[in-house]
Coordinates of C-alpha atoms in Angstrom, one line a residue:
Chain A
M1 CA 2.3 -15.7 -26.0
I2 CA 1.7 -12.2 -24.6
L3 CA 3.2 -12.8 -21.2
E4 CA 5.6 -15.5 -20.2
L5 CA 7.3 -16.1 -16.9
D6 CA 10.3 -18.3 -17.0
R7 CA 11.6 -19.9 -13.8
L8 CA 10.9 -16.8 -11.8
T9 CA 12.5 -16.9 -8.3
H10 CA 12.6 -14.1 -5.7
R11 CA 14.0 -13.8 -2.2
Y12 CA 13.7 -11.0 0.3
G13 CA 16.9 -11.4 2.2
D14 CA 17.0 -15.0 3.2
E15 CA 13.3 -15.6 2.7
L16 CA 12.4 -17.4 -0.5
V17 CA 9.1 -15.9 -1.6
I18 CA 8.7 -17.4 -5.1
E19 CA 10.6 -20.3 -6.6
D20 CA 10.8 -21.5 -10.2
V21 CA 7.4 -20.0 -11.2
S22 CA 6.7 -20.5 -14.9
F23 CA 3.5 -19.9 -16.7
G24 CA 2.3 -18.0 -19.8
L25 CA -0.8 -16.0 -20.9
N26 CA -2.1 -16.2 -24.4
K27 CA -3.7 -13.2 -26.1
G28 CA -7.1 -12.4 -24.8
E29 CA -7.0 -14.9 -22.0
L30 CA -8.4 -14.2 -18.6
V31 CA -6.3 -16.2 -16.2
A32 CA -6.7 -16.3 -12.4
L33 CA -3.7 -16.5 -10.2
L34 CA -5.1 -18.2 -7.1
G35 CA -3.5 -18.9 -3.8
P36 CA -3.8 -18.2 -0.1
S37 CA -2.6 -14.9 1.3
G38 CA 1.2 -14.8 1.7
C39 CA 1.8 -17.4 -1.0
G40 CA 3.7 -15.0 -3.2
K41 CA 1.0 -13.9 -5.6
T42 CA 1.7 -10.2 -5.1
T43 CA 5.4 -10.7 -5.6
I44 CA 4.6 -12.3 -8.9
V45 CA 2.4 -9.4 -9.9
Q46 CA 5.1 -6.9 -8.8
T47 CA 7.7 -8.7 -10.8
I48 CA 5.5 -8.7 -14.0
A49 CA 4.8 -5.0 -13.5
G50 CA 8.4 -4.2 -12.9
H51 CA 8.2 -2.9 -9.3
V52 CA 10.2 -5.9 -8.0
Q53 CA 13.4 -7.2 -9.7
P54 CA 13.4 -11.0 -9.5
T55 CA 16.4 -12.7 -8.0
A56 CA 16.4 -15.1 -11.0
G57 CA 14.3 -15.9 -14.0
Q58 CA 12.8 -13.9 -16.8
V59 CA 9.7 -12.0 -17.6
L60 CA 8.8 -11.9 -21.3
L61 CA 6.2 -9.5 -22.8
R62 CA 5.4 -10.2 -26.4
D63 CA 8.5 -12.4 -26.5
R64 CA 10.7 -9.6 -25.4
D65 CA 12.7 -10.0 -22.2
V66 CA 11.7 -7.1 -20.0
T67 CA 13.1 -8.5 -16.7
R68 CA 15.5 -5.5 -16.3
E69 CA 13.2 -2.9 -17.8
P70 CA 11.6 -0.3 -15.6
P71 CA 7.8 -0.4 -15.2
E72 CA 7.2 2.6 -17.5
N73 CA 8.7 0.7 -20.5
R74 CA 6.5 -2.4 -20.1
H75 CA 3.0 -1.4 -21.1
V76 CA 1.3 -3.4 -18.2
G77 CA -1.9 -2.0 -16.6
V78 CA -2.2 -2.6 -12.9
V79 CA -5.1 -2.4 -10.5
F80 CA -4.3 -2.9 -6.8
Q81 CA -6.5 -4.0 -3.9
Q82 CA -6.5 -0.5 -2.5
S83 CA -7.4 2.5 -4.6
T84 CA -4.5 4.2 -6.2
L85 CA -6.6 7.0 -7.9
Y86 CA -4.9 10.3 -7.6
P87 CA -7.0 12.3 -5.1
H88 CA -5.8 15.6 -6.6
M89 CA -7.1 14.8 -10.1
T90 CA -10.7 14.5 -11.3
V91 CA -12.0 11.2 -12.8
S92 CA -11.2 12.2 -16.3
K93 CA -7.8 13.6 -15.4
N94 CA -7.0 10.2 -13.8
V95 CA -8.0 8.3 -16.9
A96 CA -6.2 10.8 -19.1
Y97 CA -3.0 10.5 -17.0
G98 CA -1.8 7.3 -18.6
L99 CA -2.8 8.4 -22.1
K100 CA -0.6 11.5 -21.9
A101 CA 2.4 9.4 -21.0
R102 CA 1.8 7.3 -24.1
G103 CA 1.9 10.4 -26.3
I104 CA -1.8 10.3 -27.3
E105 CA -2.6 13.4 -29.4
P106 CA -4.5 16.0 -27.3
N107 CA -7.4 16.0 -29.7
Q108 CA -7.8 12.3 -29.3
L109 CA -7.3 12.4 -25.6
D110 CA -10.8 13.5 -24.7
E111 CA -12.4 11.0 -27.0
R112 CA -10.4 8.2 -25.6
V113 CA -11.2 9.2 -22.0
S114 CA -14.9 9.4 -22.8
Q115 CA -14.8 6.0 -24.5
Y116 CA -13.3 4.3 -21.5
L117 CA -15.5 6.1 -19.0
E118 CA -18.5 4.9 -21.0
L119 CA -17.1 1.4 -21.0
V120 CA -17.2 1.4 -17.2
D121 CA -20.5 3.3 -17.1
L122 CA -19.1 6.4 -15.4
S123 CA -19.6 9.1 -18.1
E124 CA -21.5 11.3 -15.6
Q125 CA -18.7 11.3 -13.1
R126 CA -15.9 12.7 -15.2
T127 CA -15.6 16.0 -13.3
A128 CA -15.9 14.3 -9.9
Y129 CA -12.9 13.8 -7.6
P130 CA -12.2 10.2 -6.4
S131 CA -13.2 11.0 -2.8
E132 CA -16.7 11.8 -4.1
L133 CA -17.2 8.3 -5.6
S134 CA -18.4 5.1 -4.0
G135 CA -16.0 2.2 -3.5
G136 CA -17.4 0.4 -6.5
Q137 CA -17.2 3.5 -8.7
Q138 CA -13.6 4.0 -7.7
R139 CA -12.8 0.5 -8.8
R140 CA -14.3 1.1 -12.1
V141 CA -12.4 4.4 -12.6
E142 CA -9.2 2.4 -11.9
L143 CA -10.2 -0.1 -14.5
A144 CA -10.8 2.6 -17.0
R145 CA -7.5 4.3 -16.1
A146 CA -5.6 1.0 -16.5
L147 CA -7.3 0.0 -19.7
A148 CA -7.3 3.4 -21.5
P149 CA -3.6 3.1 -22.6
E150 CA -4.5 -0.3 -24.1
P151 CA -1.9 -2.3 -22.2
D152 CA -0.5 -5.6 -23.4
V153 CA -1.5 -7.2 -20.1
L154 CA -3.9 -6.1 -17.4
L155 CA -2.9 -7.2 -13.9
L156 CA -5.7 -7.1 -11.3
D157 CA -4.2 -7.7 -7.8
E158 CA -7.1 -8.7 -5.5
P159 CA -9.2 -5.9 -7.0
L160 CA -12.4 -6.9 -5.3
S161 CA -11.1 -8.1 -1.9
A162 CA -11.7 -4.8 -0.1
L163 CA -15.4 -4.7 -1.2
D164 CA -18.4 -6.2 0.5
R165 CA -19.8 -9.5 -0.9
Q166 CA -22.7 -8.2 -3.0
L167 CA -20.6 -5.5 -4.7
R168 CA -17.9 -8.0 -5.2
T169 CA -20.1 -10.3 -7.2
Q170 CA -21.5 -7.4 -9.2
L171 CA -18.1 -6.0 -10.1
R172 CA -16.8 -9.5 -10.9
E173 CA -19.4 -9.7 -13.6
E174 CA -18.5 -6.2 -14.7
I175 CA -14.9 -7.2 -15.0
A176 CA -15.9 -10.3 -17.1
R177 CA -18.0 -8.1 -19.4
I178 CA -15.2 -5.4 -19.8
Q179 CA -12.5 -8.1 -20.4
N180 CA -14.7 -9.7 -23.0
K181 CA -15.4 -6.4 -24.7
T182 CA -11.8 -5.1 -24.8
G183 CA -10.2 -8.6 -25.2
V184 CA -7.3 -7.5 -23.0
T185 CA -5.1 -10.3 -21.8
T186 CA -5.8 -10.3 -18.0
L187 CA -4.2 -11.9 -15.0
F188 CA -6.6 -11.8 -12.1
V189 CA -5.0 -12.4 -8.7
T190 CA -7.2 -13.6 -5.9
H191 CA -7.2 -15.7 -2.8
D192 CA -10.9 -16.4 -3.3
Q193 CA -11.4 -19.7 -5.2
E194 CA -15.0 -19.0 -5.9
E195 CA -14.1 -15.7 -7.5
A196 CA -11.3 -17.3 -9.5
M197 CA -13.4 -20.2 -10.7
A198 CA -16.4 -18.0 -11.7
L199 CA -14.3 -15.5 -13.7
A200 CA -11.3 -17.2 -15.3
D201 CA -10.8 -19.3 -18.4
R202 CA -7.8 -20.9 -16.7
L203 CA -6.5 -21.1 -13.1
I204 CA -2.9 -21.1 -11.9
V205 CA -2.8 -22.2 -8.3
I206 CA 0.1 -20.9 -6.2
N207 CA 1.1 -22.4 -2.9
D208 CA 4.1 -21.4 -0.9
G209 CA 5.8 -19.7 -3.8
H210 CA 5.3 -22.6 -6.3
V211 CA 2.9 -23.3 -9.0
S212 CA 0.8 -26.1 -7.5
G213 CA -1.4 -26.7 -10.5
S214 CA -2.9 -25.1 -13.5
G215 CA -5.8 -25.8 -15.9
T216 CA -9.4 -25.0 -16.4
P217 CA -11.5 -24.7 -13.2
R218 CA -13.3 -28.0 -13.9
T219 CA -10.1 -30.0 -14.6
L220 CA -8.5 -28.7 -11.5
Y221 CA -11.6 -29.4 -9.4
E222 CA -12.3 -32.9 -10.7
S223 CA -8.8 -34.2 -11.0
P224 CA -6.5 -32.1 -8.8
P225 CA -2.9 -32.5 -9.6
T226 CA -1.7 -32.0 -6.1
P227 CA -3.1 -32.4 -2.6
F228 CA -2.9 -28.6 -2.2
V229 CA -5.2 -28.0 -5.2
A230 CA -7.5 -30.7 -4.0
S231 CA -8.0 -29.0 -0.6
F232 CA -7.8 -25.4 -1.8
L233 CA -10.3 -25.6 -4.7
G234 CA -13.6 -26.5 -3.0
R235 CA -13.9 -28.6 0.1
S236 CA -12.1 -31.8 0.4
N237 CA -12.0 -34.7 2.9
V238 CA -8.6 -36.1 3.4
F239 CA -7.7 -39.5 4.9
P240 CA -4.6 -41.6 5.0
A241 CA -4.5 -45.1 3.7
V242 CA -2.0 -47.8 2.9
I243 CA -1.9 -49.7 -0.5
A244 CA -3.0 -53.2 0.5
S245 CA -2.8 -54.7 -3.0
Q246 CA -2.9 -53.9 -6.7
R247 CA -5.4 -55.2 -9.3
P248 CA -7.8 -54.5 -8.0
L249 CA -6.5 -51.6 -6.1
T250 CA -7.2 -52.1 -2.5
L251 CA -6.7 -49.4 0.2
R252 CA -6.5 -50.1 3.8
V253 CA -8.1 -47.4 5.9
G254 CA -7.7 -48.2 9.6
H255 CA -9.0 -51.8 9.9
Q256 CA -11.3 -51.5 6.9
E257 CA -10.4 -52.1 3.2
L258 CA -11.6 -50.2 0.2
V259 CA -11.6 -51.9 -3.2
L260 CA -11.4 -49.6 -6.1
P261 CA -11.7 -51.6 -9.3
N262 CA -10.4 -50.1 -12.6
R263 CA -8.1 -47.7 -10.6
E264 CA -4.4 -47.6 -10.7
T265 CA -1.7 -45.9 -8.8
T266 CA 2.1 -45.8 -9.2
A267 CA 2.4 -46.2 -5.4
S268 CA 3.7 -49.7 -4.5
V269 CA 2.0 -52.1 -2.2
G270 CA 2.6 -51.1 1.4
A271 CA 3.1 -47.4 0.5
R272 CA 1.2 -44.8 2.5
V273 CA -1.1 -42.6 0.4
M274 CA -3.4 -39.6 1.1
C275 CA -6.9 -39.8 -0.3
H276 CA -9.1 -36.8 -1.1
V277 CA -12.8 -37.0 -1.7
R278 CA -15.3 -34.1 -2.1
P279 CA -18.1 -33.8 0.5
P280 CA -20.9 -33.8 -2.2
D281 CA -19.5 -37.1 -3.5
L282 CA -20.1 -38.9 -0.2
A283 CA -23.4 -40.5 0.8
L284 CA -24.7 -41.5 4.2
S285 CA -26.6 -44.6 5.2
S286 CA -27.6 -45.4 8.8
T287 CA -26.1 -48.4 10.4
G288 CA -26.4 -50.2 13.6
P289 CA -23.7 -49.8 16.2
T290 CA -22.2 -53.2 15.4
G291 CA -22.1 -53.7 11.7
G292 CA -22.7 -52.2 8.3
N293 CA -19.4 -52.9 6.8
D294 CA -20.7 -55.0 4.0
F295 CA -19.8 -52.5 1.3
A296 CA -16.2 -52.6 0.2
H297 CA -16.4 -48.9 -0.5
S298 CA -17.8 -47.6 2.8
L299 CA -16.5 -46.6 6.2
T300 CA -18.2 -46.7 9.5
G301 CA -18.2 -43.7 11.8
E302 CA -20.0 -41.7 14.4
V303 CA -21.8 -38.4 13.8
V304 CA -19.9 -35.6 15.6
S305 CA -22.0 -32.6 14.7
V306 CA -24.6 -31.5 12.2
A307 CA -24.6 -27.9 10.9
D308 CA -27.6 -26.5 9.1
V309 CA -26.2 -24.1 6.5
G310 CA -29.5 -23.3 4.9
C311 CA -29.4 -25.1 1.6
R312 CA -28.0 -28.3 3.1
Y313 CA -26.7 -30.0 6.2
D314 CA -23.0 -30.4 6.8
V315 CA -22.6 -33.6 8.8
R316 CA -19.3 -34.1 10.5
I317 CA -18.3 -37.7 11.1
K318 CA -15.5 -39.4 12.9
S319 CA -14.8 -42.7 11.3
I320 CA -13.7 -45.7 13.4
S321 CA -10.3 -45.3 11.8
G322 CA -10.1 -41.9 13.5
D323 CA -10.5 -39.8 10.3
A324 CA -12.9 -36.9 10.1
F325 CA -15.3 -36.5 7.2
V326 CA -17.7 -33.8 6.2
V327 CA -20.7 -35.2 4.3
E328 CA -23.4 -33.0 2.7
A329 CA -26.9 -34.2 3.4
S330 CA -29.9 -32.6 1.7
N331 CA -32.6 -33.7 4.2
S332 CA -33.2 -35.5 7.4
P333 CA -29.6 -35.6 8.7
P334 CA -28.6 -38.1 11.4
E335 CA -28.4 -37.1 15.0
P336 CA -25.0 -36.5 16.7
G337 CA -23.8 -39.7 18.3
E338 CA -25.5 -41.9 15.8
M339 CA -23.4 -44.5 14.0
V340 CA -23.5 -44.2 10.2
T341 CA -21.9 -45.6 7.1
V342 CA -20.1 -43.2 4.8
E343 CA -20.3 -44.4 1.3
L344 CA -17.3 -43.5 -0.8
P345 CA -17.5 -43.0 -4.5
R346 CA -15.1 -45.4 -6.1
D347 CA -14.3 -43.2 -9.1
Q348 CA -14.0 -39.9 -7.3
I349 CA -11.3 -40.6 -4.8
T350 CA -8.1 -38.9 -5.6
I351 CA -5.0 -40.6 -4.4
F352 CA -1.7 -38.9 -3.6
K353 CA 1.5 -40.5 -2.6
S354 CA 2.6 -39.3 0.8
K355 CA 5.8 -37.4 0.8
N356 CA 6.8 -38.7 4.1
Q357 CA 5.7 -41.2 6.7
D358 CA 4.5 -38.6 9.1
Y359 CA 2.0 -37.0 6.7
D360 CA -0.2 -34.8 8.8
S361 CA -3.5 -36.6 8.9
T362 CA -5.4 -33.7 10.5
I363 CA -8.3 -32.9 8.3
D364 CA -8.3 -29.6 6.6
V365 CA -11.7 -28.8 5.4
P366 CA -12.1 -25.2 4.3
E367 CA -14.8 -23.1 5.9
T368 CA -18.4 -23.6 4.8
E369 CA -19.1 -22.0 1.4
L370 CA -22.7 -21.4 0.4
Chain B
M1 CA -32.5 16.2 13.1
S2 CA -32.1 13.4 15.5
L3 CA -28.7 12.7 14.1
I4 CA -27.5 16.2 14.8
S5 CA -28.9 16.3 18.4
R6 CA -27.3 13.0 19.1
S7 CA -23.9 14.1 17.9
R8 CA -24.3 17.2 20.0
S9 CA -25.1 15.2 23.1
Q10 CA -22.1 12.9 22.3
Q11 CA -19.9 15.9 22.2
S12 CA -21.1 17.1 25.6
D13 CA -20.7 13.5 26.9
R14 CA -17.1 13.7 26.1
L15 CA -16.5 16.9 28.0
P16 CA -15.9 15.5 31.5
E17 CA -13.3 13.1 30.3
L18 CA -11.5 15.9 28.4
L19 CA -11.7 18.2 31.4
I20 CA -8.3 17.4 32.8
P21 CA -6.3 17.6 29.5
A22 CA -8.2 20.8 28.6
L23 CA -7.3 22.4 31.9
L24 CA -3.6 21.4 31.6
G25 CA -3.6 22.7 28.0
A26 CA -5.2 26.0 29.1
L27 CA -2.3 26.6 31.5
V28 CA 0.2 26.4 28.7
L29 CA -2.0 28.7 26.5
I30 CA -2.1 31.3 29.3
Y31 CA 1.6 31.0 29.7
F32 CA 2.0 31.7 26.0
A33 CA -0.4 34.6 26.0
I34 CA 0.7 36.6 29.0
P35 CA 4.2 37.6 27.9
F36 CA 2.8 38.3 24.4
V37 CA 0.1 40.6 25.8
A38 CA 2.5 42.3 28.3
F39 CA 5.0 43.0 25.5
L40 CA 2.4 44.4 23.2
A41 CA 1.2 46.6 26.0
R42 CA 4.4 48.5 25.9
T43 CA 3.9 49.5 22.3
G44 CA 3.4 53.2 21.3
A45 CA 2.3 53.4 17.7
A46 CA 4.1 56.7 16.8
N47 CA 7.3 55.6 18.4
T48 CA 7.3 52.3 16.5
I49 CA 6.9 53.9 13.0
T50 CA 9.7 56.5 13.8
E51 CA 12.1 53.8 15.1
L52 CA 11.5 51.5 12.1
S53 CA 12.4 54.3 9.7
T54 CA 15.8 54.9 11.1
P55 CA 18.6 53.8 8.7
K56 CA 19.9 51.1 11.2
A57 CA 16.5 49.5 11.5
Q58 CA 15.9 49.7 7.7
V59 CA 19.2 47.9 7.0
A60 CA 18.4 45.2 9.5
I61 CA 14.9 44.7 8.0
R62 CA 16.4 44.6 4.4
N63 CA 19.1 42.1 5.4
S64 CA 16.5 39.8 7.1
L65 CA 14.1 40.0 4.2
L66 CA 17.0 39.2 1.8
T67 CA 18.6 36.3 3.7
A68 CA 15.7 34.4 5.3
P69 CA 13.9 33.7 1.9
I70 CA 17.3 32.6 0.4
S71 CA 17.9 30.3 3.3
T72 CA 14.4 28.9 3.1
L73 CA 14.8 28.4 -0.7
I74 CA 18.2 26.5 -0.2
A75 CA 16.7 24.4 2.6
T76 CA 13.7 23.5 0.4
V77 CA 15.6 22.8 -2.8
F78 CA 18.1 20.5 -1.1
G79 CA 15.9 19.3 1.8
V80 CA 12.8 18.1 0.0
P81 CA 14.7 15.6 -2.2
L82 CA 16.5 14.4 0.9
A83 CA 13.2 14.0 2.6
Y84 CA 11.9 11.9 -0.3
V85 CA 14.9 9.6 -0.2
L86 CA 14.5 9.2 3.5
A87 CA 10.8 8.4 3.2
R88 CA 11.2 5.9 0.4
T89 CA 14.3 3.9 1.1
S90 CA 16.0 2.0 3.9
F91 CA 19.7 1.5 3.8
V92 CA 22.6 0.7 6.1
G93 CA 23.4 3.9 8.1
K94 CA 19.9 5.5 7.6
R95 CA 19.6 6.0 11.3
F96 CA 22.9 7.9 11.2
I97 CA 21.6 10.2 8.4
E98 CA 18.4 10.8 10.3
A99 CA 20.4 11.7 13.4
L100 CA 22.4 14.1 11.4
V101 CA 19.2 15.8 10.1
I102 CA 18.0 16.3 13.7
L103 CA 21.4 17.4 15.0
P104 CA 21.0 21.1 14.1
L105 CA 17.7 21.1 16.0
I106 CA 19.1 19.7 19.2
I107 CA 22.3 21.5 19.6
P108 CA 22.1 25.1 20.9
P109 CA 22.2 27.5 17.9
V110 CA 25.1 29.4 19.4
V111 CA 27.1 26.1 19.5
G112 CA 26.0 25.4 16.0
G113 CA 27.4 28.8 15.0
A114 CA 30.7 28.0 16.6
M115 CA 30.8 24.7 14.7
I116 CA 30.2 26.5 11.4
L117 CA 33.0 28.8 12.3
T118 CA 35.4 25.9 12.9
A119 CA 34.4 24.6 9.5
I120 CA 34.3 27.7 7.3
G121 CA 35.9 30.5 9.4
R122 CA 38.4 32.9 7.8
F123 CA 41.4 30.9 8.9
T124 CA 40.1 27.5 7.9
P125 CA 41.0 26.0 4.4
I126 CA 37.5 26.6 3.1
G127 CA 37.1 30.1 4.5
S128 CA 40.5 31.2 3.3
A129 CA 40.0 29.7 -0.2
A130 CA 36.7 31.6 -0.5
A131 CA 38.4 34.7 0.8
A132 CA 41.1 34.3 -1.8
I133 CA 38.5 34.7 -4.6
G134 CA 36.8 37.6 -2.8
I135 CA 34.0 35.8 -1.1
S136 CA 33.7 36.3 2.7
L137 CA 31.9 33.4 4.3
T138 CA 31.7 35.0 7.7
N139 CA 30.5 38.5 8.8
S140 CA 28.6 38.8 5.5
L141 CA 25.2 38.2 4.2
I142 CA 26.5 34.8 2.9
G143 CA 27.5 34.1 6.5
V144 CA 23.9 34.9 7.6
V145 CA 22.4 32.6 5.0
L146 CA 24.8 29.8 6.1
A147 CA 23.9 30.2 9.7
Q148 CA 20.2 30.4 9.0
T149 CA 20.2 27.4 6.7
F150 CA 22.1 25.3 9.2
V151 CA 19.6 25.9 12.0
A152 CA 16.3 26.1 10.0
A153 CA 16.6 23.4 7.3
P154 CA 15.8 20.4 9.5
F155 CA 12.2 21.7 9.8
V156 CA 11.4 21.4 6.1
I157 CA 13.2 18.1 5.9
I158 CA 11.4 16.5 8.8
T159 CA 8.0 17.7 7.8
A160 CA 8.4 16.9 4.1
R161 CA 9.6 13.4 5.0
A162 CA 6.5 12.8 7.1
G163 CA 4.4 14.1 4.1
F164 CA 6.1 11.8 1.6
G165 CA 5.8 8.9 4.1
A166 CA 2.0 9.5 4.1
V167 CA 1.8 9.1 0.3
D168 CA 1.0 5.4 -0.5
E169 CA 3.9 4.1 -2.5
R170 CA 1.4 2.2 -4.7
L171 CA 0.2 5.6 -6.1
E172 CA 3.7 6.0 -7.4
H173 CA 3.8 2.4 -8.7
A174 CA 0.6 3.1 -10.6
S175 CA 2.1 6.2 -12.2
R176 CA 5.2 4.2 -13.2
S177 CA 3.0 1.5 -14.8
L178 CA 1.0 4.2 -16.6
G179 CA 4.2 5.2 -18.4
Y180 CA 5.9 7.8 -16.2
G181 CA 9.6 7.7 -15.2
P182 CA 10.7 8.2 -11.6
L183 CA 11.2 12.0 -11.9
S184 CA 7.9 12.7 -13.6
T185 CA 6.2 10.5 -11.1
F186 CA 7.7 12.5 -8.3
W187 CA 6.6 15.7 -9.9
N188 CA 3.1 14.6 -10.8
V189 CA 2.2 12.5 -7.9
S190 CA 4.5 12.5 -4.8
L191 CA 5.1 16.2 -4.7
P192 CA 1.4 17.4 -5.1
L193 CA 0.2 14.9 -2.6
A194 CA 2.8 15.9 0.0
R195 CA 2.3 19.6 -0.8
G196 CA 0.5 20.4 2.5
A197 CA 3.3 19.0 4.6
I198 CA 6.0 20.6 2.5
I199 CA 4.4 24.0 2.8
A200 CA 4.0 23.6 6.5
G201 CA 7.7 22.7 6.6
I202 CA 8.6 25.8 4.5
I203 CA 6.7 28.1 6.8
L204 CA 8.4 26.6 9.9
T205 CA 11.8 26.9 8.2
F206 CA 11.2 30.5 7.2
A207 CA 10.0 31.5 10.6
R208 CA 13.0 29.8 12.2
A209 CA 15.4 31.4 9.7
I210 CA 14.1 35.0 10.0
G211 CA 14.2 34.8 13.8
E212 CA 17.6 33.1 13.9
F213 CA 20.0 34.7 16.4
G214 CA 22.4 32.3 18.1
A215 CA 24.2 30.9 15.1
T216 CA 24.0 34.2 13.1
M217 CA 25.6 36.0 16.0
M218 CA 28.6 33.7 15.9
V219 CA 29.0 33.5 12.1
A220 CA 27.9 37.0 11.1
Y221 CA 27.4 39.5 13.9
N222 CA 27.7 42.0 11.0
P223 CA 25.9 42.9 8.8
R224 CA 23.0 43.1 11.2
T225 CA 19.8 41.2 10.7
M226 CA 16.7 42.0 12.7
P227 CA 17.4 39.6 15.5
T228 CA 21.1 40.8 15.9
R229 CA 19.9 44.4 15.7
I230 CA 17.3 43.7 18.4
W231 CA 20.1 42.3 20.6
V232 CA 22.3 45.3 20.1
D233 CA 19.5 47.7 20.8
F234 CA 18.5 45.8 23.9
I235 CA 22.1 46.0 25.3
A236 CA 22.1 49.8 24.6
G237 CA 18.5 50.7 25.4
G238 CA 16.6 48.0 27.2
I239 CA 13.2 46.5 26.4
D240 CA 11.5 49.6 25.1
A241 CA 14.2 50.1 22.5
I242 CA 13.5 46.7 20.8
V243 CA 9.7 46.8 20.7
P244 CA 9.5 48.4 17.2
L245 CA 11.8 45.8 15.5
A246 CA 10.4 42.9 17.5
L247 CA 6.9 43.9 16.3
A248 CA 8.1 44.2 12.7
L249 CA 9.7 40.8 12.9
L250 CA 6.5 39.3 14.3
G251 CA 4.5 41.1 11.6
I252 CA 6.7 39.8 8.7
T253 CA 6.4 36.2 10.0
L254 CA 2.7 36.5 10.4
V255 CA 2.3 37.9 6.9
V256 CA 4.4 35.2 5.3
L257 CA 2.6 32.5 7.3
T258 CA -0.8 33.8 6.2
A259 CA 0.3 34.3 2.6
V260 CA 1.8 30.9 2.2
Q261 CA -1.2 29.2 3.8
W262 CA -3.5 31.1 1.6
F263 CA -1.8 30.2 -1.6
G264 CA -1.1 26.7 -0.5
R265 CA -4.6 26.3 0.9
V266 CA -3.3 24.6 4.0
P267 CA -5.7 24.8 7.0
T268 CA -3.2 25.2 9.7
V269 CA 0.4 24.2 10.3
I270 CA -0.5 22.0 13.2
D271 CA -3.2 20.0 11.2
Q272 CA -0.4 18.7 9.1

């Protein structure tokens, strides 16, 4: 492994910022460290780079313990959210800066600078000062500067978050291309799940200073290991239920029962659980005000609102058990106030055991993403 | 074209709201200018040259030109690192250190001079130890430097500290990750980026040092510097007697200010 974090813990004063964070990066991997802002991502990056000394745990680079080594001895490239280009140096001086420290021969210096400026497609700008470049160009110079000394690991800490959406997508593809070409082991830190899923081979989801799940984007999306991953990666409908019986697994939701054949859970009968289901996996069928509870895998509810988001309708429904659902409808959505049946997919319901009896049943559906 | 005319009209739109502050500011400017003009009006060119070539005046000019740069140098060499530490760290008792830096600014220079005397005067342990090896800390050029440094050093410390504070710490982090140790990072990144503020601080310190009178008078009334010479001449001969030296002092300060700004390419002290 190129990079390995072993039970990394850090506190600022009394505040525990990260706790027992362990993960590793294999050579050439592009891994996204994903989590909401304030979850401890930046502290993890700072610890890997050596700008923060962890309270406990180890950082290993190429199997060498570097936890107590200063940043300059680590060979880690860093790109931050804000530009850190040196305003008093030209583009080529900025790129050459890291090369000089690594003792590159002066005759090879120019060649290497040109090579990396070419990689980021900025050969023309070598004599320009950073202030003369656009935001996207500055990002690319930073990439070139971080990559030129050929670091063991490249840390990208929210590198695209300060850019507008279009440029962000463009540069994201640029990063993928550059990473692919150089093969540099990369840790890409972001709070944007779409960005992380589009770019990374593997995701590490951080919540509240802990690793909440890790795996390929598809695995994490389809079978989230924790409620947090379920609601953070893509949109999720959450509703509480009680295990009514096993074999077949039957959930009691309000006064209705859901039968999920071929499903098992370790929760015992009578236990409270939280169920997650993705909006696209739900289907709607109209129902009269009185009935429509024939399906063992459907819930009745009233349409609260309908939002037209261009490519589809987001239909918000309040079930008679009091839970809120968002259902995606492609055409002819129901009217608000109408009673409808929400058909639940038997195989796509993820069940989590409740940690406590007062599990917050407020629904947390992330903002609409197109 | 339309852009330019719009920005012009926006400027004139702002005039009424700036009228009151502008008027108040103008009063201060007038108050600055009147004594200056009145004083210059008493100048006779021939008289000035003759007066400045007297041995007494020459000695004073030489002493000032010798001591003020040394004081400025000492204040810079020791003050800039202190400024960097204050800008980059927080520790228990930092407020106390900051208060200590400002102290020489807020106590009257003459009191500062008295304090220096109580610390290093001839009959104090430090003063007598120095005297024993033939170094006189008071009534000497060393005494002048000590007094000037005490009074003038806070300027460079405070301004440089603000300059370092404005340098994003992440620029230093990037330098460290690119393979540079803390010292070379300071030299390659922090220092060049805070240069404008540091130069402004050096100018202020120099101007304060070369014009220092109160503390110098207490610590080293002799040998005479330009300000102490001016005082002595004023007691003996009134205003007209001091015009030549005062003009020379003003001239030196202006030349230094212009030169440093020119080489440092700093727009104005106040812009910093």
